[in-house]
XYZ file of C-alpha atoms in Angstrom:
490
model
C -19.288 -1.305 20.558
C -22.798 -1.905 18.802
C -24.419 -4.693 17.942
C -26.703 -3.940 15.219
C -25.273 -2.138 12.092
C -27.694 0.354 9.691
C -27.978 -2.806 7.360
C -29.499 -4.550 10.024
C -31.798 -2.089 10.547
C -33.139 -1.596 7.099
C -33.649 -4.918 6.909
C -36.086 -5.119 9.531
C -37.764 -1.856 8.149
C -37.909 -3.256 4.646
C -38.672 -6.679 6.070
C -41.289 -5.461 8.631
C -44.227 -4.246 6.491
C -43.012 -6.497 4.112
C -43.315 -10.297 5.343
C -47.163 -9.844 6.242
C -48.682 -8.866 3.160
C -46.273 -10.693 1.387
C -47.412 -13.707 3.224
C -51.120 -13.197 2.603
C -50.090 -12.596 -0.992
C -48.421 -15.809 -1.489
C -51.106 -17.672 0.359
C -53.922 -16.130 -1.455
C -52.156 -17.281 -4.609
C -51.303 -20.619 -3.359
C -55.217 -21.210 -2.374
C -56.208 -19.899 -5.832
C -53.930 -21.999 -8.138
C -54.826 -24.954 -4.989
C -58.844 -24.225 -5.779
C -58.410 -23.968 -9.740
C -56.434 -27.414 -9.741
C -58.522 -29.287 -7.772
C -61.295 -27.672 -10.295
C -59.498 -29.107 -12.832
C -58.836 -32.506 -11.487
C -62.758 -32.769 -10.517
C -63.196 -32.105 -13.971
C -61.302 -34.713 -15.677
C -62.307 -37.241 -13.085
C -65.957 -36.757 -14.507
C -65.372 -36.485 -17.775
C -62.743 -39.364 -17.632
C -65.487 -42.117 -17.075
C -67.844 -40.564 -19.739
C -65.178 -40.848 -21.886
C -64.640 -44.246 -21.361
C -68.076 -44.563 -21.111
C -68.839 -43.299 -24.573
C -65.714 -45.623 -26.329
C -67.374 -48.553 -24.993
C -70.780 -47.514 -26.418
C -69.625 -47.007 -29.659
C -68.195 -50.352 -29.744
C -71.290 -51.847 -28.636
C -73.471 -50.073 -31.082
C -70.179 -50.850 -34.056
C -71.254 -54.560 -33.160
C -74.896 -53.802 -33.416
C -74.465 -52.103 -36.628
C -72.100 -55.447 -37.609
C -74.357 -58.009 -36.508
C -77.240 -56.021 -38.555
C -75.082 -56.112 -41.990
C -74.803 -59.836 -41.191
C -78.501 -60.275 -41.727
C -78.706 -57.961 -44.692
C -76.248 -59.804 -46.629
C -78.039 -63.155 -44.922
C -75.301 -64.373 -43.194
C -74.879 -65.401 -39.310
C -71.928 -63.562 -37.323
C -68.407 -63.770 -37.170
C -66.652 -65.536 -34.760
C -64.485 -61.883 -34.411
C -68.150 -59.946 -33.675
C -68.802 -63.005 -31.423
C -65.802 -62.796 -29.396
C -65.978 -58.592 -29.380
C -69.432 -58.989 -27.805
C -67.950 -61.238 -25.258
C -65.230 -59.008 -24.367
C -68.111 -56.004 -23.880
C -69.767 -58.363 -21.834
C -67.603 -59.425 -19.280
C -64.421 -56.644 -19.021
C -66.678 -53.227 -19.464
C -67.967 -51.343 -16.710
C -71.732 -50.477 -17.548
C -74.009 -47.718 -15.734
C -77.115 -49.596 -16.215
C -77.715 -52.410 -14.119
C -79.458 -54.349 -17.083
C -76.870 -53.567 -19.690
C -74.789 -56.755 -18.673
C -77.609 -59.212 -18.721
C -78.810 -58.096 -21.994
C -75.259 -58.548 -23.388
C -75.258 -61.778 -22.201
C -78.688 -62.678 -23.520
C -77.648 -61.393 -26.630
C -74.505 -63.662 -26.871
C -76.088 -66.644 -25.607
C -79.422 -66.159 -28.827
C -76.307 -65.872 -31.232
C -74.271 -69.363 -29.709
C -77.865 -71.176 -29.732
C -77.414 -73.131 -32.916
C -81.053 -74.304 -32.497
C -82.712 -71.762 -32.930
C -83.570 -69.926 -36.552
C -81.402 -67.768 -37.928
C -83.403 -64.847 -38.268
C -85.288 -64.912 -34.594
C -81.833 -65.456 -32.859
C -80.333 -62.398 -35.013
C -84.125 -60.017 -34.198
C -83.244 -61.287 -30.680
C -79.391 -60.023 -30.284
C -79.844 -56.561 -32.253
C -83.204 -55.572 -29.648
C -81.019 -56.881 -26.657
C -78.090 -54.676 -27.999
C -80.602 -51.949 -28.646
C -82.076 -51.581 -25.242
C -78.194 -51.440 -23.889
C -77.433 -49.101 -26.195
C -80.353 -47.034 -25.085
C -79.985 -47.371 -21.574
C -76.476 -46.626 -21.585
C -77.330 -43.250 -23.660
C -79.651 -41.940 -21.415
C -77.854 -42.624 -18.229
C -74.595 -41.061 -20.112
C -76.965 -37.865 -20.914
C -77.831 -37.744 -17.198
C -73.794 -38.230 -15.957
C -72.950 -35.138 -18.909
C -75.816 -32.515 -17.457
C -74.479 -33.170 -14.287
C -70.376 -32.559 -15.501
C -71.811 -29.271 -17.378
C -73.237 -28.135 -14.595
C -70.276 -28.802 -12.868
C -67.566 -27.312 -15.421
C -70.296 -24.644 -15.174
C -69.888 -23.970 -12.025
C -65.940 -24.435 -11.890
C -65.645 -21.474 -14.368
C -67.893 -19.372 -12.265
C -65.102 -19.933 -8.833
C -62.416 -19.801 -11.395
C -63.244 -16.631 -13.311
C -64.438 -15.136 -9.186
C -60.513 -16.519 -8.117
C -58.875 -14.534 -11.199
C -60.718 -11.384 -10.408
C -60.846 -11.438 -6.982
C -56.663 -12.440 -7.055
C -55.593 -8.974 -8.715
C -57.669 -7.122 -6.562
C -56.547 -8.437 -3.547
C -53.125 -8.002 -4.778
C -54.001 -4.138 -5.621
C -55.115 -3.477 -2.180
C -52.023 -5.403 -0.373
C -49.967 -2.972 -3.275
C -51.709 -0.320 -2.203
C -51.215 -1.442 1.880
C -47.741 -1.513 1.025
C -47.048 2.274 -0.216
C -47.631 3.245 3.248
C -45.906 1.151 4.908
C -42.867 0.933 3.076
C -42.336 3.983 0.794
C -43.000 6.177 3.909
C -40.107 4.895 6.015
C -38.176 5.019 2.994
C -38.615 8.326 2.166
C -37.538 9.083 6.243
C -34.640 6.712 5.725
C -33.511 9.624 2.802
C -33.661 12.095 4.831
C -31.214 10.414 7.217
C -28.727 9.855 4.968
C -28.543 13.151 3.388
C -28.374 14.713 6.834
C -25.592 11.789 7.228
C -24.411 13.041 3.734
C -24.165 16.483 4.766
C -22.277 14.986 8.469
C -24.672 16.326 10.501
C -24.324 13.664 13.276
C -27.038 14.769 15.483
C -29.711 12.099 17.007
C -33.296 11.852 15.931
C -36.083 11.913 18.482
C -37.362 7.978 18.956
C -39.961 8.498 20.950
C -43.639 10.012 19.150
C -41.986 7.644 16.366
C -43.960 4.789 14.373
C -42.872 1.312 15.628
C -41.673 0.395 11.937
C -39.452 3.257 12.154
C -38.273 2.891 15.603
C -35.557 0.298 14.791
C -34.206 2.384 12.317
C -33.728 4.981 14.491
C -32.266 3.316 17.231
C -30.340 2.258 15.194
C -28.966 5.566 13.393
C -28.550 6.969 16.645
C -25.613 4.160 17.352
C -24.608 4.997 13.573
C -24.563 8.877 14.244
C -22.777 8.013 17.672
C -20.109 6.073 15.820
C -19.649 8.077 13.008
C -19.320 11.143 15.148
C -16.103 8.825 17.780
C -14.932 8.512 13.907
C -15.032 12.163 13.218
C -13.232 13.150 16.761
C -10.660 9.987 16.099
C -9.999 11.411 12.251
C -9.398 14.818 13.308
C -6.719 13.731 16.205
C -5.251 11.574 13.314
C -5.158 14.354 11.234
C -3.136 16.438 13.901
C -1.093 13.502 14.413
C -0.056 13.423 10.930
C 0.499 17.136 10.827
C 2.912 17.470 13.938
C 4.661 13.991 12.047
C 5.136 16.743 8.609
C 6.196 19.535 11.418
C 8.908 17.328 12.722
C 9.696 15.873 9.254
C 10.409 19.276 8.106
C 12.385 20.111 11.138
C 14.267 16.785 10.901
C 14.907 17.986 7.204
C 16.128 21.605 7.634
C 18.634 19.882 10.229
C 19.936 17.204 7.530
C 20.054 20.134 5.224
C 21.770 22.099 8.060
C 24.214 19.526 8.539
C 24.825 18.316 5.013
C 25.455 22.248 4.823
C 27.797 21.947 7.651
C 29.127 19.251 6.218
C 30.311 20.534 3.105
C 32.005 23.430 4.895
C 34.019 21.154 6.516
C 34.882 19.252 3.751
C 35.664 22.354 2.166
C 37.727 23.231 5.160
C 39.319 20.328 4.959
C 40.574 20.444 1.293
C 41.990 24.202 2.463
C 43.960 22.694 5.312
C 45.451 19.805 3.030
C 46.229 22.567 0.893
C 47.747 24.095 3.672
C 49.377 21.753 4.965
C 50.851 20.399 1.539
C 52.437 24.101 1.791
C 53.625 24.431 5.110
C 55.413 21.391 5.042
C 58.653 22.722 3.220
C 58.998 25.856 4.965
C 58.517 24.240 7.984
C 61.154 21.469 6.902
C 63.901 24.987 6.374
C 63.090 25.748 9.842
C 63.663 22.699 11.128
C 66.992 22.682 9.252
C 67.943 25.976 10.543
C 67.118 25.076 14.071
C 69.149 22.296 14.430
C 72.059 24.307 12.792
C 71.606 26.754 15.750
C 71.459 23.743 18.305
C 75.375 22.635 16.717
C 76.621 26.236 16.938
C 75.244 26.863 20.536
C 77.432 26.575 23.556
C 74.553 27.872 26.236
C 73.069 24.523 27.525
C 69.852 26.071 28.199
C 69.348 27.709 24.836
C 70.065 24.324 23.523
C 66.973 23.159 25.546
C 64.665 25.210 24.203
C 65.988 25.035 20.611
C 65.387 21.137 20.722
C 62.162 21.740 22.642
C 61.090 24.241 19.604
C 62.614 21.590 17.114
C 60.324 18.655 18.505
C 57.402 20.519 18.015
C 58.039 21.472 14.702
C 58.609 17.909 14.036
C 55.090 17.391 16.104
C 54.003 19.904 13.417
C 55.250 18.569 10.390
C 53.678 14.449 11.687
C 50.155 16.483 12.086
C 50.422 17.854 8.815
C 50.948 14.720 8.106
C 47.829 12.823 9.545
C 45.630 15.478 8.258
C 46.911 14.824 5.187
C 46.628 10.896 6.185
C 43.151 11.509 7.149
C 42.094 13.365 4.141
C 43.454 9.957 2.262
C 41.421 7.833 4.827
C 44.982 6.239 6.643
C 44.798 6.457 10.336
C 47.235 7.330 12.133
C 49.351 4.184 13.612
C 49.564 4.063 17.247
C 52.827 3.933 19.155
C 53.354 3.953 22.914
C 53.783 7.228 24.470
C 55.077 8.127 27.976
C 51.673 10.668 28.871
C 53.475 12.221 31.605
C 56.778 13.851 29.365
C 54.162 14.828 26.748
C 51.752 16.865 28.812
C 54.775 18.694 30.617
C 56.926 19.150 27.085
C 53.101 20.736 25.971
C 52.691 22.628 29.141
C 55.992 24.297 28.995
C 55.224 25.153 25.096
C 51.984 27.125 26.496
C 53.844 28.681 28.977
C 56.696 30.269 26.173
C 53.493 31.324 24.629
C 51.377 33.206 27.672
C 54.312 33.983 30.002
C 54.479 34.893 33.596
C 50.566 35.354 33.855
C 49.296 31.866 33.070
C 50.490 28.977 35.394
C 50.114 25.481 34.313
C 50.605 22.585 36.895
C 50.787 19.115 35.783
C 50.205 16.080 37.959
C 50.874 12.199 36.202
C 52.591 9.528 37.347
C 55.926 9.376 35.504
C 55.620 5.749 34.192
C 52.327 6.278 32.807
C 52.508 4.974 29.508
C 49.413 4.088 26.833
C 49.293 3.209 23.134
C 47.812 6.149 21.270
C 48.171 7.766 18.054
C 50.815 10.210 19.517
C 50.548 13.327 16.637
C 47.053 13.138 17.124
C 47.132 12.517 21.223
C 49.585 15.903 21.281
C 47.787 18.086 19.150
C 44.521 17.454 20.984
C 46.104 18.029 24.591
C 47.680 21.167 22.941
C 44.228 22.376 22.287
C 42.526 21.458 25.176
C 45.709 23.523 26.906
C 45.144 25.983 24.897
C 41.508 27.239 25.063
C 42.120 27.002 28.929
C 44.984 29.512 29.141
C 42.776 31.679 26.454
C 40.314 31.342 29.055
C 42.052 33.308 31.575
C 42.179 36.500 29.125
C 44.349 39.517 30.384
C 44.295 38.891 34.213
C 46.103 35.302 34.004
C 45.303 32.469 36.375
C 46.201 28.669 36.655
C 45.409 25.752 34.415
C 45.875 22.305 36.415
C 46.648 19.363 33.735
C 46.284 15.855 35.719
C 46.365 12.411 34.317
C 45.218 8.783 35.700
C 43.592 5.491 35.104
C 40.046 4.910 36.415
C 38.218 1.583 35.274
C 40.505 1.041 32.583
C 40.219 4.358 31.306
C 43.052 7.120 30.790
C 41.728 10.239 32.157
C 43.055 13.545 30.976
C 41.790 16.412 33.003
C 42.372 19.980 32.378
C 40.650 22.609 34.800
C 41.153 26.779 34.229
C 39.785 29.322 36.369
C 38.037 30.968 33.837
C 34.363 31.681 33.469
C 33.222 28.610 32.742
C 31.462 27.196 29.660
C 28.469 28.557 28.368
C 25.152 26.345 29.037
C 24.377 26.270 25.249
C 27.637 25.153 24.719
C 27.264 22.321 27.811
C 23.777 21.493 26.055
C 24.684 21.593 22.593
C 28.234 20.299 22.644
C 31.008 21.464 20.321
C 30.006 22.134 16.466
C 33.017 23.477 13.917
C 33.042 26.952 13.121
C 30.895 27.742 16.255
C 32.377 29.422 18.844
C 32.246 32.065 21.658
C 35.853 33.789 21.551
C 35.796 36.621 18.759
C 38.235 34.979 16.521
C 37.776 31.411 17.431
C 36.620 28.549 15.220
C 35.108 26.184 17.349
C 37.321 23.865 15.907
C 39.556 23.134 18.948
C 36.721 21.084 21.008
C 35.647 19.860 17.459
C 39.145 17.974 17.059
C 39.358 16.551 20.516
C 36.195 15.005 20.855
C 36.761 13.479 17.125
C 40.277 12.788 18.257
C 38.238 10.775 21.726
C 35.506 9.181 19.676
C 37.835 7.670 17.054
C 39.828 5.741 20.101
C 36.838 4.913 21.290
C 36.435 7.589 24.264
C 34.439 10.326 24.703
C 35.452 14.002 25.866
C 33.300 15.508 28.829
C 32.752 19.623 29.259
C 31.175 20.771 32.851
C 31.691 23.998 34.855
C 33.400 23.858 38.629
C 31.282 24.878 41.496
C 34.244 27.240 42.697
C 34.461 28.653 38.949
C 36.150 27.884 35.896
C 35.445 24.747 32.995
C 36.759 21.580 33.209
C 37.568 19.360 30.373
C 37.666 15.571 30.646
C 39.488 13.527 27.828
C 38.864 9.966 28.658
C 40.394 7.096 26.380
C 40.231 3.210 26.316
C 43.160 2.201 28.657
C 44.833 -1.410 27.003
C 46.085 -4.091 28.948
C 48.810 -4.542 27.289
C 50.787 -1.525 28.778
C 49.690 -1.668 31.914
C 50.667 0.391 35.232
C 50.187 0.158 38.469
C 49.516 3.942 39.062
C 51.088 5.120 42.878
C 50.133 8.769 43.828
C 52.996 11.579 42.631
C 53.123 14.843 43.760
C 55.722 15.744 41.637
C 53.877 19.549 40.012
C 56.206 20.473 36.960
C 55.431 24.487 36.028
């Protein structure tokens, strides 16, 4: 989004008023150290030849001085004095243009054997004498010149040292305004930044040193400020993400709540049914006594219609009890059509002339289910829709078929219908709208249709009334070829 950051930009106002005075700095230091070196080289290439100069003069007036002792002790020269005045003669560099000739005019009076000792010694020491003088005052002329020289080099060198610090005072002194100034500016940006107020600085009236910076805090103030907006939306992210945490929690607490009812529940009605089973087990006994000692067919019926569903009882006492031990019920094939009638007729012992149930399935319809279990939830269903009617009565129409290999239980009331919380919501345990009801009627069933692997549908009729759908896995394995019945058994 930008392309220069705030480091960017105090480096170019650091950088700015620093590189030129910096630069004249340097090179005013370089040309001072160049100056007092060449000074110093110039100075050692004079006094390098006098010095040389001066060895080679001593030497000459050490063989003078040697050459003089020979006489005194009246002796001629050594052949080492001889062959040192050679050596002076032909491999040292003389200033005066005589020097060599009287070197060699010296040597050549001490080789002449003819002549007398004491003439050709007189002869050497005044040639070696007027070298040795001409040499000196040449070499005095060559050392007023070098001290006037070195003279002269510690005059520029003693100007360069002073002149160096005060240049470097007033490029110092250059500096404080151009760099401590913006940097004072630039610290009153960042405590405004400090302090986030993100509003722009005016560029224009500005210095150019400063107007880079500026520029470039706008972008920064810009940024910072899409930051800002971006953290606060964040920061309202994060709290509606808490909200619905906490939500999410009170409804795992809710449910764990729930939970433990039922479980509760549950431990009751294996109590319960631990109980009821022996009672109900002398009632069955005392049934089928009255079914040997009656003569009336009919009575007979009814007595073995009461004694099945005692025995239906006494199986779902045992699957809860099954269930509370985590064993399934086994399935068994069941003829669908003889249990919803034998149910339906049950219901209508129980509501009379005022509810009428019709039942519609094909009568060799025939599926594998866990039959306490398939019973008990059709006896609910039944039951909440002939509760439905209340006091005024109505019908209840029970119809089974198979529909894309599903078994499709449908029971229809003309009641007032399901409540839309309920139809939104679903069926919860130990929720419900009748006074005394527990909600745990629909609760069963659709456990009852989820554990086959089905699913249990509520919706209201146009025309009135609430319509159940139990819908169950149908398995190839019993299969029917379903033919429309009209058969209605009340």
């Amino acid at each position: 989004m930008f392309n220069r950051g705030p480091s960017h930009a105090l480096r170019r106002l650091v950088m700015q008023p620093l590189w030129l005075p910096v630069l004249i700095t340097m090179t005013a230091l370089i040309s001072s150290m160049t100056v007092l070196v060449f000074i110093i080289y110039g100075g050692l290439n004079r006094v390098a030849p006098l010095y040389t100069h001066a060895k080679h003069v001593a030497e000459l007036r050490s063989v003078a001085n040697t050459i003089e002792h020979d006489r005194e002790e009246q002796r001629l020269p050594s052949p080492a004095t001889a062959r040192q005045l050679n050596e002076l003669t032909q491999g040292t560099r003389w200033f005066a243009p005589r020097t060599r000739t009287w070197l060699e005019q010296a040597a050549a009076v001490l080789r002449d054997r003819n002549r007398p000792k004491d003439q050709a010694i007189d002869h050497a020491l005044q040639c070696l004498r007027q070298a040795e003088q001409a040499e000196n005052a040449i070499s005095l002329g060559m050392i007023e010149k070098a001290y006037d020289a070195a003279r002269r080099a510690l005059q520029l060198a003693l100007a360069t040292l002073i002149a160096f610090p005060l240049l470097v005072i007033a490029f110092l002194y250059g500096l404080h305004g151009r760099l401590v100034a913006p940097l004072g500016r630039l610290a009153d940006m960042l405590t405004m930044l400090a302090e986030r107020n993100y509003q722009p600085l005016e560029e224009r009236g500005t210095t150019p040193t400063l107007r880079p910076l500026l520029s470039s805090y706008n972008q920064l103030v810009a940024r910072l400020e899409l930051l800002e907006e971006r953290h606060a939306d964040r920061e309202r992210e994060l709290s509606a993400a808490v909200d619905e945490a906490m939500r999410s929690l009170l409804l795992t607490h809710s449910a764990l709540t729930r939970a433990e009812r039922l479980a509760a529940a549950g431990e009751v009605a294996a109590g319960l049914a631990h109980d009821l089973r022996n009672p109900l087990a002398g009632i069955r006994l005392a049934l089928h006594n009255l079914e040997s000692d009656s003569t009336d067919p009919d009575a007979t019926a009814r007595l073995q219609l009461v004694g099945g569903e005692i025995d239906r009882l006494v199986d779902t006492l045992n699957g809860h009890l099954d269930r509370v031990r985590h064993r399934p019920e086994a399935r068994s094939t069941i003829r669908v059509d003889e249990a919803l009638r034998n149910t339906a007729r049950l219901q209508g012992f129980h509501f009379g002339d005022k509810v009428r149930l019709h039942v519609r399935a094909p009568e060799d319809l025939q599926c594998r289910l866990p039959e306490t279990g398939f019973r008990h939830t059709v006896l609910n269903l039944m039951n909440n829709a002939c509760e439905a009617l209340g006091n005024a009565g109505g019908e209840v129409r029970i119809s089974a078929e198979v529909r894309q290999r599903e078994l499709h239980i449908i029971i229809e009331d003309e009641g007032p219908g399901f409540s839309p919380r309920l139809l939104t919501s679903g069926p919860r345990a130990f929720v419900s709208e009748k006074d005394r009801g527990t909600g745990l009627g629909l609760t069963t069933a659709r456990r009852f249709a989820q554990e086959c692997g089905g699913r249990l549908e509520l919706s209201n009729l146009e025309s009135g009334g609430a319509r159940v759908l139990l819908a169950i896995p149908y398995g190839s394995e019993v299969g029917i070829t379903p033919e429309p019945i009209s058969h209605l058994a009340q």
